[in-house]
Amino acid sequence: MSTTVDPITLEVIRNGLLTAADEMKSVVLRTAYSQLWKEAGDLSCALLSVDGECVAQGSADIPIHLPTMPFSFRGMIERIPVETMKPGDVYIHNDPFRGNNHLPDFFMLKPVFAGEVLLGFSAVRGHFIDVGGNGPGSYSSTAPDIQAEGFRIPPMDVWREGKRNEQLVALLETNLRNPRERIGDLHAQYGGCNVGEQRLQALAEKYGADTLLASIDQVLDDAETVARQQISEIPDGVYTFEDYCDGDGIVNEPFKIVATVVVDGDSINIDFEGTSKQTRGGMNMALAVCYAACVYAVKALTDPDAPANSGAYRPVKVTAPLGTVVNVAYPGAVVAGNHETSARVADCVTGALASALPDRVVAAGAGSSGVMVFGGNKDGNDFICVEMHGAGQGGGKDADGGNAHRVNIANTGNTPVEALEMSYPLTVLEYAITDDGGGAGEYRGGCGIQRRVRFEDEGWLTIVADRGTVAPYGLFGGKPAAPSVVVIDRVGKGPEPLPTKTAPLLIAAGDELFFKCAGGGGYGDPANRAPERLQADLDNGYVSPEVARTVYKADIREDRDRADGAWVVAVDR
Amino acid sequence: MIRAGVDVGGTFTDVVVIDEETGDIRQSKVPSDPRQLEVGIVEGLRGTIADEARLSDLHFIGHGTTVATNVTLERTGPRVALLCTRGFRDIIEIARLAKPGSKLYTHKSVMPEPVVERKDCFEVTERVAASGQVIAALDEQEVRDVIRAVSDRGIKALAVCFLFSFRNPNHERRVKEIAAEVAPDLQVSLSSEVWPEFREYERASTTTLNCYLRPAAWSYLERLGEAIEAAFPAANLWVMQSNGGLTSPDAAADLPVRLVMSGPAGGVIGAKYVAEQTGLHNLITVDMGGTSFDVSLLQDGEPSLVDQQNVMGLPVKGRALDILTIGSGGGSLAWVDGAGQFRVGPRSAGAFPGPAAYGRGGIEPTVTDANLVLGYFDAEVPIAGGELTLNYDAAYQACDRLGKELGLSAIEAAWGIRSIVNSAMAGAVRAASVRRGRDPRNFALLGFGGAGPLHSVDIAREMGMSDVVIPNVAGCFSALGIATTDVVHDLVQTTTTVLGKGSSTEFTHSFDELVAAGRQELESSGIPERLQQYDYSFDLRYKGQNAALNLQASGPDQLMPAVQAFHEEHLRQFGYNSPDEAVELVNLRLRAVGIIGRKHEGATTHDAHDAKASGTRDVWLSATQTGSANIYDRSALAPGATFQGPAIVNSDDTTVVVPHNTSGRIDDAGHLRINLERP
């Protein structure tokens, strides 16, 4: 593209692209049917360049959804060449072996034209709450291969020149649970793609297609320039870190992820030689997802505030041996690797760079989405409830880790307790911050959350969590967080611990689940924690008196007359 | 008789006084003294009415206040306790679990800080099911213990948020009764009273914020009430709420969470008045000050409303005017980023050091500097209500320095600053219109605030709009709105009922309760029955959807016409509808109105005549071309006066830019109308 764009027009177009991506998201959220979209927001919107690079994304979108966009795009055009695309066409696929995240994520793509000229693409990736297959919610990591994980859709048109592909819709309605809700979400996704199209066309009409195309290239190039400047500030070196996941629910033994991060001037190469062979169950990921986790970690340590786009990711190269958990070979299953193992990838890259960037890194956060899926069929209607529990940030230099919020590569929120109970046959008995949930440290890790639920009707329960065996790490003398705990308490049987990943379990009315997710690790020696911070921890109940004494080595005494709390830290320590 | 509107801001108190017999409007700005705002208000009213003999004619004082906003900005509220259902004391800290969109890649300190600490969050045994049925009785002994513990800590405010209290408020109400016995001085806010709608976190957040704001609101409104009573015994004081309606000072002090948009709301309601006067019923309002830019939209003369706002990053539930704010103002700074890109904002020069032209040490160019360099301000004349004159050379040098970094001349840099900030503001206008399914080309743009009239025409042009209105009290416009509006109480009741084919009679009963509550609110404010009006609406959605649409109804039993309108509105806003799908009734809404506002009366028509310019000045028409602009003095322009752009219209409180290829005229109501179509 030879056209140069004046700086004023460029800035105007750059803002227009970002506004457009936000606008796409707001339309999808307002028209969606599933609680997971409308309350928890598990979807992402983007505008792609003609080459499929992500140029603008919604400001609150899911980090693991976005850097994979170009991979999903390339998977799409292998089967549907760009030159065959027409205005009004909308395409879809959900295939992890074509650059998608995992089967539940539907990647929808709409080419945008101004007359004959291709301007780019609008794309929406949304987590479909069910894709058929193994149990309501299609979420068990115990499915043995990709075919068992659900309905796998190759790249195909879902709207052709504005007309819906009824054959595909019929297939979806037949294969997915709660089809009414699914097709409602599909339409919401379509509405988002259309808004992206309209905004790109309006920019082309106003500034000319050539100027728009040149601006898109420039926005990407500028982001690369800034990213390279930031990376240059990291000391050159070879940094290695390893960390573990609990297993896949078929084999409940930890497996290893090893990241070797090479910082060389203004570029970074990350390799995963030494990482465990792929699991039989769904704890694997496509290389696209591994790449997304790596660039997330790099961006968070270099330039967290700038709007993310593919240009900023150009300086990062990621390689991994085929057939490992981070670069799955067919027919490996992937459903949980998408956010469980990939969270560990980000933890490894962050941990590797800790010695290079001690002031910027934080200790490991929750490191798991902590997914509970409860589904069934009541009075002839499918119901599927999906809730996340992973929360708690690791401590960092001069800052405690935040309590009870999502961290790392995922940002799906929760559903209000009142909305859950109005929609599903369950009662929430407790929803709370975990006791001593954060790793001890001079800067404490954030506490996670725990929930106790009673199921009021028969159904199937699937758990996908992690950090039950190897807890989130601390840094520079900080302690690891408390690990995840999952317990089922069946009517008449009493409590029984579960692994962090399960097959779909048959639930009877009255059964109870206790689900506690790991928090974040601590940063720095707990003995150095400032007394006033520890006092606040005791008063707020983030740290128990026992831990204050044994781990923080604090001199505390009891004062039953003190209104704000009975435990007092002696200041002269 | 005389009615008045008073809008108190951080720097100025704006007063507008309307003579109800003659329709004459007088306005003035007086400096605000944050330590005794009530003194400024009384003096401002006296000064504006001027005639001592007429002070007793003042019967109505509408008041827009920043008391709630200031507490939130400065976080000066008191320690607050929260009481929850056993097992749920952490709802306020868990919130919605997700990080704010702007902090997705940030590791440290990402969440907004709640106004209540975890140690002050308590639990008691009680539980109501989704059906409203009690499944665990309230343990009253535990309630007593908690109230004593709260009092022992010296805490004076308690928020109560039990699960499903919007379905069955009895347990929350019982807590209030017990508190009245055990600790009569404890102020208790119940979530079922503050906003009885589902979503426990948002409800708890709203209720705790209400506690947080109440002491400041109480003491301020009490002092103000006394000062007004002493100075104007015949006058009733009313307080502006976020929903654009007034309420009594007592009700405002009880529910200060309804006051967070009290100031900006006045501008939107002023727009409603202008819509009636001009017959322009579709208006987009733009209010630009030093640090922020507010946009709102009126369709068919009615402002849009939202059900949730964010205050300090925390959700506040309740009906509020839909005002979209971005950080663009006269003080927004221009800069060059790491990749050499030209940026404007979001950083602002604020009042200190302020724009380079203020000569207080600012060296980076702001939007105000750009406007000065381009010739839109008169460098000789002091700016609004002060002694400060603008320094052209300082502004020029700032633009020149920035231009050198970008390979642009000073003029090109200034033109660029203006273009970029205009496009950012146009983006906000687009968000407020197109994103809500409205085509801005069907609207006129109403510009006010100190800096709004400088940019209004350019924003309108960027949006393809052809009519711009600059009202005759552009600088004190919020005070005008406050002087002309009604008492409004919004009430809600969550129902969540899937609509079958049967009749809607079962829903009228629920409205009866809301009407009774609304009537009580109006009557406690002294609104007689003949001035009471009740507007009914329904929140509807397709079963399984989330966001509901609000549909007006002509009566409490007019549900079915609202359902029909819902299908049409869904198609318009979202591009599709599904008339065969089941529709769910989510909320009943009642707007109880006390009709005390001033209604517009027809104005006499005036013949067109050429306006007389007070001088001419060269201004930049583009980055490369200058032209001679006529300068007009706003106070000398009578209704019917017409003129061609390029022109600058000066008044005490603002400057209007009328570019070339546009024409201006003063309409019969005295507003400046600018037409963008080539004359």
PDB file of N, CA and C in Angstrom, chain B residues 189-258:
ATOM      1  N   SER B 189     -30.182   1.783  55.258  1.00  0.00           N
ATOM      2  CA  SER B 189     -30.701   1.795  53.885  1.00  0.00           C
ATOM      3  C   SER B 189     -31.009   0.369  53.479  1.00  0.00           C
ATOM      4  N   LEU B 190     -32.228   0.117  53.019  1.00  0.00           N
ATOM      5  CA  LEU B 190     -32.627  -1.221  52.593  1.00  0.00           C
ATOM      6  C   LEU B 190     -32.549  -1.317  51.069  1.00  0.00           C
ATOM      7  N   SER B 191     -31.988  -2.412  50.588  1.00  0.00           N
ATOM      8  CA  SER B 191     -31.868  -2.559  49.133  1.00  0.00           C
ATOM      9  C   SER B 191     -33.247  -2.640  48.491  1.00  0.00           C
ATOM     10  N   SER B 192     -34.216  -3.167  49.226  1.00  0.00           N
ATOM     11  CA  SER B 192     -35.565  -3.279  48.660  1.00  0.00           C
ATOM     12  C   SER B 192     -36.239  -1.916  48.568  1.00  0.00           C
ATOM     13  N   GLU B 193     -35.713  -0.928  49.270  1.00  0.00           N
ATOM     14  CA  GLU B 193     -36.251   0.427  49.150  1.00  0.00           C
ATOM     15  C   GLU B 193     -35.456   1.249  48.149  1.00  0.00           C
ATOM     16  N   VAL B 194     -34.147   1.038  48.125  1.00  0.00           N
ATOM     17  CA  VAL B 194     -33.300   1.855  47.251  1.00  0.00           C
ATOM     18  C   VAL B 194     -33.534   1.485  45.786  1.00  0.00           C
ATOM     19  N   TRP B 195     -33.590   0.196  45.474  1.00  0.00           N
ATOM     20  CA  TRP B 195     -33.844  -0.225  44.095  1.00  0.00           C
ATOM     21  C   TRP B 195     -34.184  -1.708  44.035  1.00  0.00           C
ATOM     22  N   PRO B 196     -35.467  -2.069  44.130  1.00  0.00           N
ATOM     23  CA  PRO B 196     -35.863  -3.480  44.247  1.00  0.00           C
ATOM     24  C   PRO B 196     -35.853  -4.221  42.920  1.00  0.00           C
ATOM     25  N   GLU B 197     -34.674  -4.494  42.390  1.00  0.00           N
ATOM     26  CA  GLU B 197     -34.556  -5.203  41.121  1.00  0.00           C
ATOM     27  C   GLU B 197     -33.523  -6.311  41.295  1.00  0.00           C
ATOM     28  N   PHE B 198     -33.629  -7.409  40.519  1.00  0.00           N
ATOM     29  CA  PHE B 198     -32.718  -8.531  40.709  1.00  0.00           C
ATOM     30  C   PHE B 198     -31.285  -8.167  40.324  1.00  0.00           C
ATOM     31  N   ARG B 199     -30.332  -8.947  40.760  1.00  0.00           N
ATOM     32  CA  ARG B 199     -28.880  -8.813  40.671  1.00  0.00           C
ATOM     33  C   ARG B 199     -28.360  -8.254  42.003  1.00  0.00           C
ATOM     34  N   GLU B 200     -27.958  -9.170  42.875  1.00  0.00           N
ATOM     35  CA  GLU B 200     -27.651  -8.786  44.245  1.00  0.00           C
ATOM     36  C   GLU B 200     -26.425  -7.877  44.353  1.00  0.00           C
ATOM     37  N   TYR B 201     -25.421  -8.071  43.460  1.00  0.00           N
ATOM     38  CA  TYR B 201     -24.243  -7.209  43.601  1.00  0.00           C
ATOM     39  C   TYR B 201     -24.582  -5.758  43.279  1.00  0.00           C
ATOM     40  N   GLU B 202     -25.237  -5.563  42.165  1.00  0.00           N
ATOM     41  CA  GLU B 202     -25.566  -4.199  41.759  1.00  0.00           C
ATOM     42  C   GLU B 202     -26.493  -3.535  42.797  1.00  0.00           C
ATOM     43  N   ARG B 203     -27.414  -4.325  43.350  1.00  0.00           N
ATOM     44  CA  ARG B 203     -28.326  -3.768  44.347  1.00  0.00           C
ATOM     45  C   ARG B 203     -27.564  -3.387  45.621  1.00  0.00           C
ATOM     46  N   ALA B 204     -26.634  -4.274  46.021  1.00  0.00           N
ATOM     47  CA  ALA B 204     -25.849  -3.989  47.228  1.00  0.00           C
ATOM     48  C   ALA B 204     -24.935  -2.781  47.004  1.00  0.00           C
ATOM     49  N   SER B 205     -24.352  -2.700  45.815  1.00  0.00           N
ATOM     50  CA  SER B 205     -23.473  -1.573  45.503  1.00  0.00           C
ATOM     51  C   SER B 205     -24.239  -0.259  45.589  1.00  0.00           C
ATOM     52  N   THR B 206     -25.444  -0.242  45.030  1.00  0.00           N
ATOM     53  CA  THR B 206     -26.269   0.961  45.049  1.00  0.00           C
ATOM     54  C   THR B 206     -26.639   1.337  46.489  1.00  0.00           C
ATOM     55  N   THR B 207     -26.963   0.316  47.277  1.00  0.00           N
ATOM     56  CA  THR B 207     -27.406   0.581  48.649  1.00  0.00           C
ATOM     57  C   THR B 207     -26.248   1.070  49.523  1.00  0.00           C
ATOM     58  N   THR B 208     -25.064   0.468  49.363  1.00  0.00           N
ATOM     59  CA  THR B 208     -23.930   0.932  50.174  1.00  0.00           C
ATOM     60  C   THR B 208     -23.529   2.352  49.759  1.00  0.00           C
ATOM     61  N   LEU B 209     -23.593   2.639  48.447  1.00  0.00           N
ATOM     62  CA  LEU B 209     -23.267   4.002  48.020  1.00  0.00           C
ATOM     63  C   LEU B 209     -24.264   5.002  48.590  1.00  0.00           C
ATOM     64  N   ASN B 210     -25.514   4.590  48.673  1.00  0.00           N
ATOM     65  CA  ASN B 210     -26.521   5.483  49.247  1.00  0.00           C
ATOM     66  C   ASN B 210     -26.152   5.844  50.694  1.00  0.00           C
ATOM     67  N   CYS B 211     -25.717   4.825  51.460  1.00  0.00           N
ATOM     68  CA  CYS B 211     -25.273   5.081  52.838  1.00  0.00           C
ATOM     69  C   CYS B 211     -24.074   6.022  52.859  1.00  0.00           C
ATOM     70  N   TYR B 212     -23.193   5.806  51.888  1.00  0.00           N
ATOM     71  CA  TYR B 212     -21.940   6.553  51.833  1.00  0.00           C
ATOM     72  C   TYR B 212     -22.195   8.039  51.562  1.00  0.00           C
ATOM     73  N   LEU B 213     -23.219   8.312  50.773  1.00  0.00           N
ATOM     74  CA  LEU B 213     -23.495   9.696  50.373  1.00  0.00           C
ATOM     75  C   LEU B 213     -24.405  10.429  51.361  1.00  0.00           C
ATOM     76  N   ARG B 214     -25.103   9.662  52.205  1.00  0.00           N
ATOM     77  CA  ARG B 214     -26.198  10.275  52.942  1.00  0.00           C
ATOM     78  C   ARG B 214     -25.776  11.359  53.941  1.00  0.00           C
ATOM     79  N   PRO B 215     -24.742  11.149  54.742  1.00  0.00           N
ATOM     80  CA  PRO B 215     -24.427  12.212  55.718  1.00  0.00           C
ATOM     81  C   PRO B 215     -24.128  13.551  55.062  1.00  0.00           C
ATOM     82  N   ALA B 216     -23.348  13.531  53.980  1.00  0.00           N
ATOM     83  CA  ALA B 216     -23.016  14.798  53.317  1.00  0.00           C
ATOM     84  C   ALA B 216     -24.268  15.426  52.738  1.00  0.00           C
ATOM     85  N   ALA B 217     -25.124  14.596  52.126  1.00  0.00           N
ATOM     86  CA  ALA B 217     -26.344  15.128  51.522  1.00  0.00           C
ATOM     87  C   ALA B 217     -27.267  15.709  52.600  1.00  0.00           C
ATOM     88  N   TRP B 218     -27.408  14.969  53.711  1.00  0.00           N
ATOM     89  CA  TRP B 218     -28.257  15.438  54.812  1.00  0.00           C
ATOM     90  C   TRP B 218     -27.819  16.803  55.316  1.00  0.00           C
ATOM     91  N   SER B 219     -26.557  16.900  55.656  1.00  0.00           N
ATOM     92  CA  SER B 219     -26.146  18.135  56.325  1.00  0.00           C
ATOM     93  C   SER B 219     -26.172  19.301  55.336  1.00  0.00           C
ATOM     94  N   TYR B 220     -25.805  19.037  54.082  1.00  0.00           N
ATOM     95  CA  TYR B 220     -25.826  20.117  53.099  1.00  0.00           C
ATOM     96  C   TYR B 220     -27.255  20.593  52.850  1.00  0.00           C
ATOM     97  N   LEU B 221     -28.160  19.640  52.619  1.00  0.00           N
ATOM     98  CA  LEU B 221     -29.529  20.040  52.286  1.00  0.00           C
ATOM     99  C   LEU B 221     -30.221  20.693  53.480  1.00  0.00           C
ATOM    100  N   GLU B 222     -29.839  20.274  54.673  1.00  0.00           N
ATOM    101  CA  GLU B 222     -30.411  20.903  55.864  1.00  0.00           C
ATOM    102  C   GLU B 222     -29.973  22.368  55.966  1.00  0.00           C
ATOM    103  N   ARG B 223     -28.653  22.594  55.789  1.00  0.00           N
ATOM    104  CA  ARG B 223     -28.140  23.976  55.842  1.00  0.00           C
ATOM    105  C   ARG B 223     -28.777  24.822  54.745  1.00  0.00           C
ATOM    106  N   LEU B 224     -28.854  24.257  53.553  1.00  0.00           N
ATOM    107  CA  LEU B 224     -29.422  25.003  52.424  1.00  0.00           C
ATOM    108  C   LEU B 224     -30.885  25.339  52.696  1.00  0.00           C
ATOM    109  N   GLY B 225     -31.617  24.348  53.210  1.00  0.00           N
ATOM    110  CA  GLY B 225     -33.038  24.569  53.493  1.00  0.00           C
ATOM    111  C   GLY B 225     -33.229  25.723  54.466  1.00  0.00           C
ATOM    112  N   GLU B 226     -32.377  25.758  55.492  1.00  0.00           N
ATOM    113  CA  GLU B 226     -32.488  26.832  56.478  1.00  0.00           C
ATOM    114  C   GLU B 226     -32.168  28.188  55.855  1.00  0.00           C
ATOM    115  N   ALA B 227     -31.130  28.223  55.034  1.00  0.00           N
ATOM    116  CA  ALA B 227     -30.737  29.489  54.409  1.00  0.00           C
ATOM    117  C   ALA B 227     -31.825  29.996  53.480  1.00  0.00           C
ATOM    118  N   ILE B 228     -32.437  29.081  52.719  1.00  0.00           N
ATOM    119  CA  ILE B 228     -33.505  29.476  51.790  1.00  0.00           C
ATOM    120  C   ILE B 228     -34.728  29.947  52.579  1.00  0.00           C
ATOM    121  N   GLU B 229     -35.065  29.206  53.616  1.00  0.00           N
ATOM    122  CA  GLU B 229     -36.218  29.547  54.459  1.00  0.00           C
ATOM    123  C   GLU B 229     -36.068  30.962  55.030  1.00  0.00           C
ATOM    124  N   ALA B 230     -34.833  31.278  55.453  1.00  0.00           N
ATOM    125  CA  ALA B 230     -34.598  32.591  56.048  1.00  0.00           C
ATOM    126  C   ALA B 230     -34.680  33.697  55.008  1.00  0.00           C
ATOM    127  N   ALA B 231     -34.148  33.433  53.813  1.00  0.00           N
ATOM    128  CA  ALA B 231     -34.061  34.506  52.817  1.00  0.00           C
ATOM    129  C   ALA B 231     -35.331  34.607  51.974  1.00  0.00           C
ATOM    130  N   PHE B 232     -35.936  33.472  51.645  1.00  0.00           N
ATOM    131  CA  PHE B 232     -37.109  33.481  50.757  1.00  0.00           C
ATOM    132  C   PHE B 232     -38.194  32.609  51.366  1.00  0.00           C
ATOM    133  N   PRO B 233     -38.887  33.105  52.384  1.00  0.00           N
ATOM    134  CA  PRO B 233     -39.839  32.256  53.117  1.00  0.00           C
ATOM    135  C   PRO B 233     -40.938  31.688  52.222  1.00  0.00           C
ATOM    136  N   ALA B 234     -41.230  32.346  51.105  1.00  0.00           N
ATOM    137  CA  ALA B 234     -42.339  31.886  50.262  1.00  0.00           C
ATOM    138  C   ALA B 234     -41.906  30.813  49.262  1.00  0.00           C
ATOM    139  N   ALA B 235     -40.612  30.547  49.217  1.00  0.00           N
ATOM    140  CA  ALA B 235     -40.116  29.677  48.130  1.00  0.00           C
ATOM    141  C   ALA B 235     -40.035  28.213  48.556  1.00  0.00           C
ATOM    142  N   ASN B 236     -40.409  27.328  47.630  1.00  0.00           N
ATOM    143  CA  ASN B 236     -40.200  25.897  47.814  1.00  0.00           C
ATOM    144  C   ASN B 236     -38.878  25.496  47.163  1.00  0.00           C
ATOM    145  N   LEU B 237     -38.104  24.709  47.908  1.00  0.00           N
ATOM    146  CA  LEU B 237     -36.839  24.222  47.353  1.00  0.00           C
ATOM    147  C   LEU B 237     -37.043  22.822  46.800  1.00  0.00           C
ATOM    148  N   TRP B 238     -36.514  22.589  45.585  1.00  0.00           N
ATOM    149  CA  TRP B 238     -36.580  21.271  44.950  1.00  0.00           C
ATOM    150  C   TRP B 238     -35.176  20.889  44.510  1.00  0.00           C
ATOM    151  N   VAL B 239     -34.892  19.578  44.533  1.00  0.00           N
ATOM    152  CA  VAL B 239     -33.537  19.129  44.173  1.00  0.00           C
ATOM    153  C   VAL B 239     -33.592  18.282  42.904  1.00  0.00           C
ATOM    154  N   MET B 240     -32.680  18.551  41.994  1.00  0.00           N
ATOM    155  CA  MET B 240     -32.620  17.831  40.721  1.00  0.00           C
ATOM    156  C   MET B 240     -32.020  16.448  40.934  1.00  0.00           C
ATOM    157  N   GLN B 241     -32.650  15.429  40.319  1.00  0.00           N
ATOM    158  CA  GLN B 241     -32.125  14.061  40.410  1.00  0.00           C
ATOM    159  C   GLN B 241     -31.512  13.632  39.074  1.00  0.00           C
ATOM    160  N   SER B 242     -30.806  12.512  39.092  1.00  0.00           N
ATOM    161  CA  SER B 242     -30.191  11.980  37.870  1.00  0.00           C
ATOM    162  C   SER B 242     -31.215  11.671  36.789  1.00  0.00           C
ATOM    163  N   ASN B 243     -32.468  11.451  37.179  1.00  0.00           N
ATOM    164  CA  ASN B 243     -33.490  11.084  36.193  1.00  0.00           C
ATOM    165  C   ASN B 243     -34.105  12.293  35.511  1.00  0.00           C
ATOM    166  N   GLY B 244     -33.608  13.496  35.835  1.00  0.00           N
ATOM    167  CA  GLY B 244     -34.116  14.684  35.165  1.00  0.00           C
ATOM    168  C   GLY B 244     -35.335  15.281  35.824  1.00  0.00           C
ATOM    169  N   GLY B 245     -35.763  14.709  36.936  1.00  0.00           N
ATOM    170  CA  GLY B 245     -36.908  15.255  37.652  1.00  0.00           C
ATOM    171  C   GLY B 245     -36.484  15.774  39.007  1.00  0.00           C
ATOM    172  N   LEU B 246     -37.356  16.605  39.594  1.00  0.00           N
ATOM    173  CA  LEU B 246     -37.051  17.166  40.905  1.00  0.00           C
ATOM    174  C   LEU B 246     -37.601  16.279  42.006  1.00  0.00           C
ATOM    175  N   THR B 247     -37.091  16.480  43.196  1.00  0.00           N
ATOM    176  CA  THR B 247     -37.640  15.807  44.371  1.00  0.00           C
ATOM    177  C   THR B 247     -37.516  16.758  45.552  1.00  0.00           C
ATOM    178  N   SER B 248     -38.192  16.433  46.633  1.00  0.00           N
ATOM    179  CA  SER B 248     -38.120  17.302  47.801  1.00  0.00           C
ATOM    180  C   SER B 248     -36.763  17.123  48.478  1.00  0.00           C
ATOM    181  N   PRO B 249     -36.291  18.116  49.216  1.00  0.00           N
ATOM    182  CA  PRO B 249     -34.989  17.996  49.896  1.00  0.00           C
ATOM    183  C   PRO B 249     -34.952  16.800  50.850  1.00  0.00           C
ATOM    184  N   ASP B 250     -36.073  16.485  51.508  1.00  0.00           N
ATOM    185  CA  ASP B 250     -36.086  15.349  52.436  1.00  0.00           C
ATOM    186  C   ASP B 250     -35.879  14.038  51.691  1.00  0.00           C
ATOM    187  N   ALA B 251     -36.609  13.868  50.586  1.00  0.00           N
ATOM    188  CA  ALA B 251     -36.459  12.637  49.810  1.00  0.00           C
ATOM    189  C   ALA B 251     -35.047  12.554  49.218  1.00  0.00           C
ATOM    190  N   ALA B 252     -34.506  13.682  48.807  1.00  0.00           N
ATOM    191  CA  ALA B 252     -33.157  13.702  48.238  1.00  0.00           C
ATOM    192  C   ALA B 252     -32.123  13.302  49.291  1.00  0.00           C
ATOM    193  N   ALA B 253     -32.333  13.752  50.522  1.00  0.00           N
ATOM    194  CA  ALA B 253     -31.389  13.429  51.591  1.00  0.00           C
ATOM    195  C   ALA B 253     -31.467  11.952  51.957  1.00  0.00           C
ATOM    196  N   ASP B 254     -32.654  11.352  51.773  1.00  0.00           N
ATOM    197  CA  ASP B 254     -32.826   9.927  52.052  1.00  0.00           C
ATOM    198  C   ASP B 254     -32.211   9.058  50.964  1.00  0.00           C
ATOM    199  N   LEU B 255     -32.312   9.488  49.711  1.00  0.00           N
ATOM    200  CA  LEU B 255     -31.816   8.703  48.585  1.00  0.00           C
ATOM    201  C   LEU B 255     -30.836   9.517  47.743  1.00  0.00           C
ATOM    202  N   PRO B 256     -29.713   9.916  48.362  1.00  0.00           N
ATOM    203  CA  PRO B 256     -28.760  10.764  47.628  1.00  0.00           C
ATOM    204  C   PRO B 256     -28.140  10.042  46.429  1.00  0.00           C
ATOM    205  N   VAL B 257     -28.248   8.703  46.390  1.00  0.00           N
ATOM    206  CA  VAL B 257     -27.695   7.973  45.268  1.00  0.00           C
ATOM    207  C   VAL B 257     -28.406   8.368  43.976  1.00  0.00           C
ATOM    208  N   ARG B 258     -29.582   8.986  44.121  1.00  0.00           N
ATOM    209  CA  ARG B 258     -30.296   9.467  42.933  1.00  0.00           C
ATOM    210  C   ARG B 258     -29.801  10.829  42.461  1.00  0.00           C
TER     211      ARG B 258
END
